[in-house]
Amino acid sequence: MERFAGRVAVVTGASSGIGACIASDLAKAGMVVVGVARRKDRLQDLAASLKACGATGRLEAVQADLSSVEEVRRVFQWVEDNLGAVSVLVNNAAILLQKPIQDLDATDIQSLVTTNVTTVLIGCKEAINSMKKHDIKDGHIITINSVAGHVVINNPLVSVSAYTTSKHAITALCKSLRFDVQRIPGFKIRVTSLSPGTVSTDMVPAEFQAVLPPDMLLRAADVSNAVLYALSCPAAVEITELTIQPTGEALEPTAEWQSVGRRHFLAMERFAGRVAVVTGASSGIGACIASDLAKAGMVVVGVARRKDRLQDLAASLKACGATGRLEAVQADLSSVEEVRRVFQWVEDNLGGVSVLVNNAAIAIQKSVQDMDLADIQSIVATNVTSVTVGCKEAIESMKKHGIKDGHIININSVAGHVVINTPHLSISLYSATKHAITALCKGLRFDVQRIAGFKIRVTSLSPGAVDTDMVPEEFAKTLPPDMLLRPADISNGVLYALSCPSSVEITELTIQPTGEAF
């Protein structure tokens, strides 16, 4: 976060809950935070507490009614007159009216739409204009969305149809805004949609909170930690959509998301000495993940065809003094029998699996009509069948050994969420298999929720283009140097998802090169 020290962040809805937590964390990270809300007394109290605790940044309290376009413009004019450029905007303010649509009057509807949509749009416009005026080329806009921005929630205890409508608009806004800012020459403004599940704040109706177990509510700090993670990624790395939910929340969601600095990772210590299986671990993303998990103290079972490379990685980890280790297991991951053999080896030699990272995949650079049967069978077997079998085997191991906080992370792809059409890539079948993984992750979450007494987490991690051998050379040549992620960027995403408290589940994390045109 060092590059943001002394720079200005505007945080709306900053007087309580999520907004207050975000404002506080950004000030402690050294930023000048403009906290905006109706309740100025609360903002002033927060500013005083930050000063008293020795925060390296500070909070400026600005009172405004965020259902008014004129008030939003006034806030940004105040920033211009008193502080100068905006580097970060966190659109957090929103209202939720607990009524079915037919019971809302016109004033209710106008207030909700203006606060949740119109003034968010105006805030984005004003922030971008400030960034352009002051040449802030690495600005960042983070909009606090909701899982209700991706699914329609039907629950007898909550009537949130109008709120859901407004949050679906925010999902579309974030996607469209990314393309708009890509057209500003010379700028790399990042846009993140951060979609929490149910958070313990005043916004959640008391009768709904009352029926939930204590660990089925996120804390405001969980959402703020996600903001720090997104901001802390290198300027060339854009967390486009990040969905964070209580582990086991029974909503059907989606989400897209130099490292955070390990200080932001919450708790890898609980995994020390435990077993992680990482497939495709001989090179690229898999080797980086395997290495980072071993350095975090885990016993990593690295699985790949090229055993010599796995052994070299194991030796290098030992030589550098990693607190964990890597066990090299050779396997052909297009074979179901080989996948089962890997998990039997783990059972016989190490015991229970705590973490599975399904990273192995293949992309055949041919159109579907030019593929032969062997191509098709190979890609489907590796990218879908063996991944599914691996999930099954890992869950059975967790159940057998009483590993109640196990975690399955599937390395998906942005091609699992959109169909990519570019003359330099023919990846129709790869995209089909990755869409299957998107559905697998969502379905698997519901399956493991039905295992009594267990809180097994499932994460879909969807990178854009990464600098590995999988990216065709002719496609890579068409990209600027900073338009490819590094394997370390993906591994940092894995560490972030794992490190969250066991009651917090990163269900979908999409990581893209800043400005990637998908």
PDB file of C-alpha atoms in Angstrom, residues 422-426 465 470-480 483-484:
ATOM      1  CA  THR A 422     -10.220 -12.748 -31.230  1.00  0.00           C
ATOM      2  CA  PRO A 423      -8.390 -13.612 -34.470  1.00  0.00           C
ATOM      3  CA  HIS A 424      -5.257 -14.588 -32.544  1.00  0.00           C
ATOM      4  CA  LEU A 425      -6.923 -17.283 -30.418  1.00  0.00           C
ATOM      5  CA  SER A 426      -8.977 -20.377 -31.213  1.00  0.00           C
ATOM      6  CA  ALA A 465      -3.929 -13.799 -19.702  1.00  0.00           C
ATOM      7  CA  MET A 470      -0.125 -21.875 -22.240  1.00  0.00           C
ATOM      8  CA  VAL A 471      -0.536 -18.468 -23.898  1.00  0.00           C
ATOM      9  CA  PRO A 472       0.166 -18.836 -27.638  1.00  0.00           C
ATOM     10  CA  GLU A 473       3.273 -16.937 -28.728  1.00  0.00           C
ATOM     11  CA  GLU A 474       1.459 -15.203 -31.621  1.00  0.00           C
ATOM     12  CA  PHE A 475      -1.167 -13.895 -29.161  1.00  0.00           C
ATOM     13  CA  ALA A 476       1.426 -12.787 -26.595  1.00  0.00           C
ATOM     14  CA  LYS A 477       3.248 -10.797 -29.307  1.00  0.00           C
ATOM     15  CA  THR A 478       0.135  -8.664 -29.866  1.00  0.00           C
ATOM     16  CA  LEU A 479       0.056  -7.551 -26.210  1.00  0.00           C
ATOM     17  CA  PRO A 480       1.957  -4.758 -24.452  1.00  0.00           C
ATOM     18  CA  MET A 483      -0.855  -6.900 -20.426  1.00  0.00           C
ATOM     19  CA  LEU A 484       0.145 -10.316 -19.057  1.00  0.00           C
TER      20      LEU A 484
END
